[in-house]
Short mmCIF file of C-alpha atoms and ligand atoms in Angstrom, two decimals:
data_model
loop_
_atom_site.label_atom_id
_atom_site.label_comp_id
_atom_site.label_asym_id
_atom_site.label_seq_id
_atom_site.Cartn_x
_atom_site.Cartn_y
_atom_site.Cartn_z
CA MET X 1 -24.72 -77.70 -64.26
CA GLU X 2 -23.73 -74.12 -65.96
CA PHE X 3 -20.34 -73.48 -65.60
CA PHE X 4 -19.78 -69.43 -65.20
CA ILE X 5 -16.25 -68.08 -65.75
CA ASP X 6 -15.39 -65.78 -62.16
CA THR X 7 -13.16 -63.32 -64.00
CA ALA X 8 -13.76 -59.72 -66.40
CA ASN X 9 -10.48 -60.31 -67.91
CA PRO X 10 -11.21 -60.67 -71.84
CA ASN X 11 -8.76 -63.22 -72.92
CA GLU X 12 -9.66 -65.61 -70.46
CA ILE X 13 -13.06 -65.34 -70.87
CA ARG X 14 -12.75 -66.22 -75.09
CA LYS X 15 -10.18 -68.70 -74.55
CA ALA X 16 -12.91 -69.99 -71.88
CA PHE X 17 -15.89 -69.76 -73.78
CA GLU X 18 -14.05 -71.03 -77.35
CA MET X 19 -13.54 -74.47 -75.31
CA GLY X 20 -17.55 -74.51 -75.58
CA VAL X 21 -18.19 -75.24 -71.69
CA ILE X 22 -19.19 -71.57 -70.38
CA ASP X 23 -22.56 -70.33 -69.51
CA GLY X 24 -22.08 -67.22 -68.33
CA VAL X 25 -19.51 -64.85 -66.57
CA THR X 26 -19.16 -63.20 -63.24
CA THR X 27 -17.55 -60.13 -62.04
CA ASN X 28 -17.18 -58.33 -59.17
CA PRO X 29 -15.49 -54.63 -58.28
CA THR X 30 -11.93 -56.82 -56.98
CA LEU X 31 -11.65 -58.69 -60.67
CA ILE X 32 -13.25 -55.14 -62.71
CA SER X 33 -9.70 -53.33 -60.53
CA LYS X 34 -7.45 -56.20 -61.84
CA GLU X 35 -8.15 -55.24 -65.45
CA ASN X 36 -6.96 -51.67 -64.99
CA ARG X 37 -9.51 -50.13 -67.96
CA ASP X 38 -12.54 -48.36 -67.87
CA PHE X 39 -15.87 -50.31 -66.77
CA LEU X 40 -18.16 -49.39 -70.27
CA PRO X 41 -15.37 -50.77 -72.84
CA LEU X 42 -14.20 -53.99 -70.85
CA VAL X 43 -17.74 -54.43 -69.96
CA ARG X 44 -18.67 -54.34 -73.66
CA GLU X 45 -15.85 -55.92 -75.29
CA ILE X 46 -16.70 -59.01 -72.68
CA CYS X 47 -20.45 -58.78 -73.58
CA GLU X 48 -19.32 -59.58 -77.37
CA ILE X 49 -17.06 -62.35 -76.82
CA ILE X 50 -19.97 -64.24 -74.76
CA LYS X 51 -22.58 -63.55 -77.06
CA GLY X 52 -25.47 -63.06 -74.83
CA LEU X 53 -24.69 -64.75 -72.37
CA PRO X 54 -25.21 -63.60 -68.59
CA ILE X 55 -22.69 -61.76 -67.31
CA SER X 56 -23.38 -60.09 -63.34
CA LEU X 57 -21.97 -56.70 -62.73
CA GLU X 58 -21.89 -55.58 -59.21
CA VAL X 59 -23.47 -52.04 -57.68
CA LEU X 60 -21.20 -50.08 -55.83
CA SER X 61 -24.46 -48.19 -53.79
CA LEU X 62 -25.61 -49.07 -49.81
CA LYS X 63 -28.76 -47.67 -50.05
CA SER X 64 -31.63 -49.35 -52.42
CA GLU X 65 -32.77 -46.18 -53.86
CA GLY X 66 -29.22 -45.96 -55.23
CA MET X 67 -28.55 -49.62 -55.80
CA ILE X 68 -31.77 -49.35 -57.93
CA GLU X 69 -30.67 -46.73 -59.99
CA GLU X 70 -27.16 -48.53 -60.62
CA ALA X 71 -28.83 -51.87 -61.75
CA ARG X 72 -31.37 -49.84 -63.96
CA ASN X 73 -28.55 -48.46 -65.73
CA LEU X 74 -25.84 -51.83 -65.33
CA ALA X 75 -29.05 -53.12 -67.56
CA GLU X 76 -29.60 -51.23 -70.05
CA ILE X 77 -26.01 -52.60 -71.54
CA GLY X 78 -27.63 -55.64 -72.65
CA ASN X 79 -30.49 -57.59 -71.66
CA ASN X 80 -28.09 -60.28 -70.82
CA VAL X 81 -27.04 -58.41 -67.76
CA VAL X 82 -27.44 -59.59 -63.87
CA VAL X 83 -26.84 -57.15 -61.10
CA LYS X 84 -25.35 -58.06 -58.55
CA ILE X 85 -26.81 -56.47 -55.07
CA PRO X 86 -24.90 -57.37 -51.52
CA MET X 87 -26.98 -59.53 -49.24
CA THR X 88 -28.16 -56.68 -46.75
CA ALA X 89 -31.03 -55.43 -46.19
CA GLU X 90 -31.25 -52.61 -48.83
CA GLY X 91 -30.23 -55.25 -50.97
CA LEU X 92 -33.21 -57.12 -50.43
CA ARG X 93 -35.59 -54.26 -50.61
CA ALA X 94 -33.54 -53.42 -54.26
CA ILE X 95 -34.04 -57.35 -55.42
CA LYS X 96 -37.80 -57.39 -54.69
CA THR X 97 -38.41 -53.88 -56.83
CA LEU X 98 -36.25 -54.95 -59.71
CA GLY X 99 -37.77 -58.12 -59.47
CA ALA X 100 -40.92 -56.09 -60.59
CA GLU X 101 -39.24 -54.57 -63.86
CA GLY X 102 -37.93 -57.59 -64.91
CA ILE X 103 -34.60 -57.14 -63.94
CA LYS X 104 -32.05 -59.98 -62.96
CA THR X 105 -30.06 -59.99 -59.89
CA ASN X 106 -27.48 -62.14 -58.54
CA THR X 107 -27.29 -61.72 -54.99
CA THR X 108 -23.71 -61.46 -53.91
CA LEU X 109 -21.82 -62.08 -50.42
CA VAL X 110 -24.36 -65.10 -49.08
CA PHE X 111 -22.90 -66.72 -46.26
CA SER X 112 -25.58 -68.63 -44.27
CA PRO X 113 -28.91 -70.05 -45.10
CA THR X 114 -31.45 -67.44 -43.67
CA GLN X 115 -29.10 -65.31 -46.18
CA ALA X 116 -30.34 -67.28 -49.47
CA LEU X 117 -34.06 -67.67 -47.73
CA LEU X 118 -34.35 -64.33 -47.43
CA ALA X 119 -32.93 -63.63 -51.01
CA ALA X 120 -35.15 -66.13 -52.66
CA LYS X 121 -38.32 -65.03 -50.85
CA ALA X 122 -37.23 -61.54 -52.24
CA GLY X 123 -37.21 -63.07 -55.79
CA THR X 124 -33.52 -63.18 -56.30
CA THR X 125 -32.37 -64.59 -60.14
CA TYR X 126 -29.47 -65.83 -58.06
CA VAL X 127 -28.02 -66.36 -54.78
CA SER X 128 -23.74 -66.41 -54.60
CA PRO X 129 -22.45 -68.55 -51.35
CA PHE X 130 -19.07 -67.84 -50.94
CA ILE X 131 -17.70 -70.77 -50.13
CA GLY X 132 -13.77 -70.59 -50.41
CA ARG X 133 -14.25 -67.27 -47.77
CA LEU X 134 -15.91 -69.90 -45.49
CA ASP X 135 -13.35 -72.52 -45.83
CA ASP X 136 -10.90 -69.54 -45.27
CA ILE X 137 -12.18 -69.24 -42.03
CA SER X 138 -12.12 -72.84 -40.94
CA GLN X 139 -15.71 -73.23 -41.76
CA THR X 140 -16.62 -75.55 -44.45
CA GLY X 141 -18.12 -74.01 -47.43
CA MET X 142 -19.76 -76.49 -49.24
CA ASP X 143 -22.25 -77.34 -46.53
CA LEU X 144 -23.79 -73.78 -46.77
CA VAL X 145 -24.48 -74.44 -50.63
CA GLU X 146 -25.74 -78.27 -49.45
CA GLN X 147 -28.37 -76.28 -46.74
CA ILE X 148 -28.86 -73.82 -49.49
CA VAL X 149 -29.92 -76.33 -52.13
CA ALA X 150 -32.60 -78.46 -49.72
CA ILE X 151 -34.27 -75.39 -48.55
CA PHE X 152 -34.64 -73.89 -52.07
CA LYS X 153 -36.15 -77.70 -52.59
CA ASN X 154 -38.39 -78.02 -50.43
CA TYR X 155 -40.23 -74.70 -51.56
CA ARG X 156 -39.38 -74.70 -54.54
CA PHE X 157 -37.77 -71.92 -54.98
CA GLY X 158 -37.10 -70.49 -58.40
CA SER X 159 -33.71 -68.80 -57.16
CA LYS X 160 -30.77 -70.92 -58.90
CA VAL X 161 -27.75 -71.50 -56.72
CA ILE X 162 -24.47 -70.25 -57.52
CA VAL X 163 -21.22 -71.47 -55.93
CA SER X 164 -19.11 -69.05 -55.84
CA SER X 165 -15.35 -68.42 -54.69
CA ILE X 166 -14.54 -71.08 -55.37
CA ARG X 167 -10.46 -71.93 -55.24
CA HIS X 168 -10.00 -75.77 -56.73
CA PRO X 169 -11.53 -78.16 -59.01
CA ILE X 170 -12.79 -80.91 -55.43
CA HIS X 171 -14.87 -77.74 -54.80
CA VAL X 172 -16.88 -77.91 -58.95
CA VAL X 173 -16.71 -81.52 -58.34
CA GLU X 174 -18.41 -81.36 -54.60
CA ALA X 175 -20.92 -78.63 -56.31
CA ALA X 176 -22.12 -80.94 -58.85
CA LEU X 177 -22.52 -83.53 -56.63
CA ILE X 178 -24.55 -81.71 -54.47
CA GLY X 179 -27.05 -80.47 -57.53
CA ALA X 180 -25.94 -76.64 -57.16
CA ASP X 181 -27.50 -74.93 -60.26
CA VAL X 182 -24.07 -73.05 -61.37
CA ALA X 183 -20.84 -73.52 -60.68
CA THR X 184 -18.67 -69.57 -61.49
CA ILE X 185 -15.04 -70.93 -61.44
CA PRO X 186 -11.99 -68.50 -62.15
CA TYR X 187 -9.71 -69.58 -65.06
CA LYS X 188 -7.14 -71.00 -62.93
CA VAL X 189 -9.21 -74.11 -62.26
CA ILE X 190 -11.16 -74.46 -65.17
CA ASP X 191 -7.83 -75.19 -66.82
CA GLN X 192 -7.13 -77.98 -63.76
CA LEU X 193 -10.67 -79.06 -64.24
CA VAL X 194 -9.10 -80.27 -67.83
CA GLN X 195 -6.27 -81.26 -67.31
CA HIS X 196 -4.28 -85.09 -66.25
CA PRO X 197 -1.01 -85.98 -66.31
CA LEU X 198 -2.83 -89.96 -67.68
CA THR X 199 -4.15 -88.58 -70.53
CA ASP X 200 -0.56 -87.04 -71.69
CA ILE X 201 0.89 -89.63 -71.27
CA GLY X 202 -1.75 -91.98 -73.05
CA ILE X 203 -1.34 -89.13 -75.87
CA GLU X 204 1.75 -89.53 -76.00
CA LYS X 205 1.96 -93.60 -75.63
CA PHE X 206 -0.64 -93.67 -78.89
CA LEU X 207 1.28 -91.39 -80.77
CA GLU X 208 4.67 -93.18 -80.30
CA ASP X 209 2.33 -96.65 -81.00
CA TRP X 210 1.15 -95.22 -83.92
CA LYS X 211 4.86 -94.91 -85.53
CA LYS X 212 4.78 -98.52 -85.51
CA VAL X 213 2.18 -99.07 -87.88
CA PRO X 214 3.14 -99.83 -91.26
CA LYS X 215 2.11 -97.60 -93.57
CA ARG X 216 1.58 -98.00 -97.60
C1 LIG U 1 -18.63 -64.02 -56.86
O1 LIG U 1 -19.42 -63.90 -58.19
C2 LIG U 1 -17.17 -63.62 -56.72
O2 LIG U 1 -17.09 -63.16 -57.92
C3 LIG U 1 -15.91 -64.53 -56.56
O3 LIG U 1 -16.05 -65.99 -56.66
C4 LIG U 1 -15.24 -64.25 -55.05
O4 LIG U 1 -14.69 -65.39 -54.80
P1 LIG U 1 -13.03 -65.27 -54.15
O5 LIG U 1 -13.46 -65.28 -52.20
O6 LIG U 1 -12.29 -65.81 -54.81
O7 LIG U 1 -12.56 -62.90 -54.36
#
């Protein structure tokens, strides 16, 4: 299972990358806006840190022509750039064209299995079901991941499933049990994955006991 980090914060990306468990980065306009910095220098700094790993950057146009133009510009930043396209009819058209040009896409804001199926048929590289936002409105987001993974397996679609809008470690465990390709995880949750109080207690006890070992 691949782990992407869901942030545009260079410090968080650096810390997670140094842990050695990060396979890519996802951003969105909200995450970029939180950094309060010019877009291009920020993205270039992130690209320096992640050294060729995939980074998803989102288009803002609503029409396919605009999405395609933006995507071509974003793809110029580096060949690790994956262009995030919203799941709309215009988006599907853009995905098809971009795929033919060899530009990787991540279909974002996916909330139903039919949307995922359409994105896969259009040839998207990744689909991003937003499970936390479904949980927020009392629908079990992980059910959607289960459906998409089964559908893609049935028809051997090459598109990868990125479990997105992750809110806590149980989401990561459930995504892994289902066999999703990728989980994109906020830094705070990556940190929570590391921690266990029994690990801390165990280390403390071993260090204490080591003091009792005679040293010559
Ligand atoms: C995914 O690529 C999105 O950036 C992200 O997971 C959205 O998460 P949110 O619902 O917590 O904003």
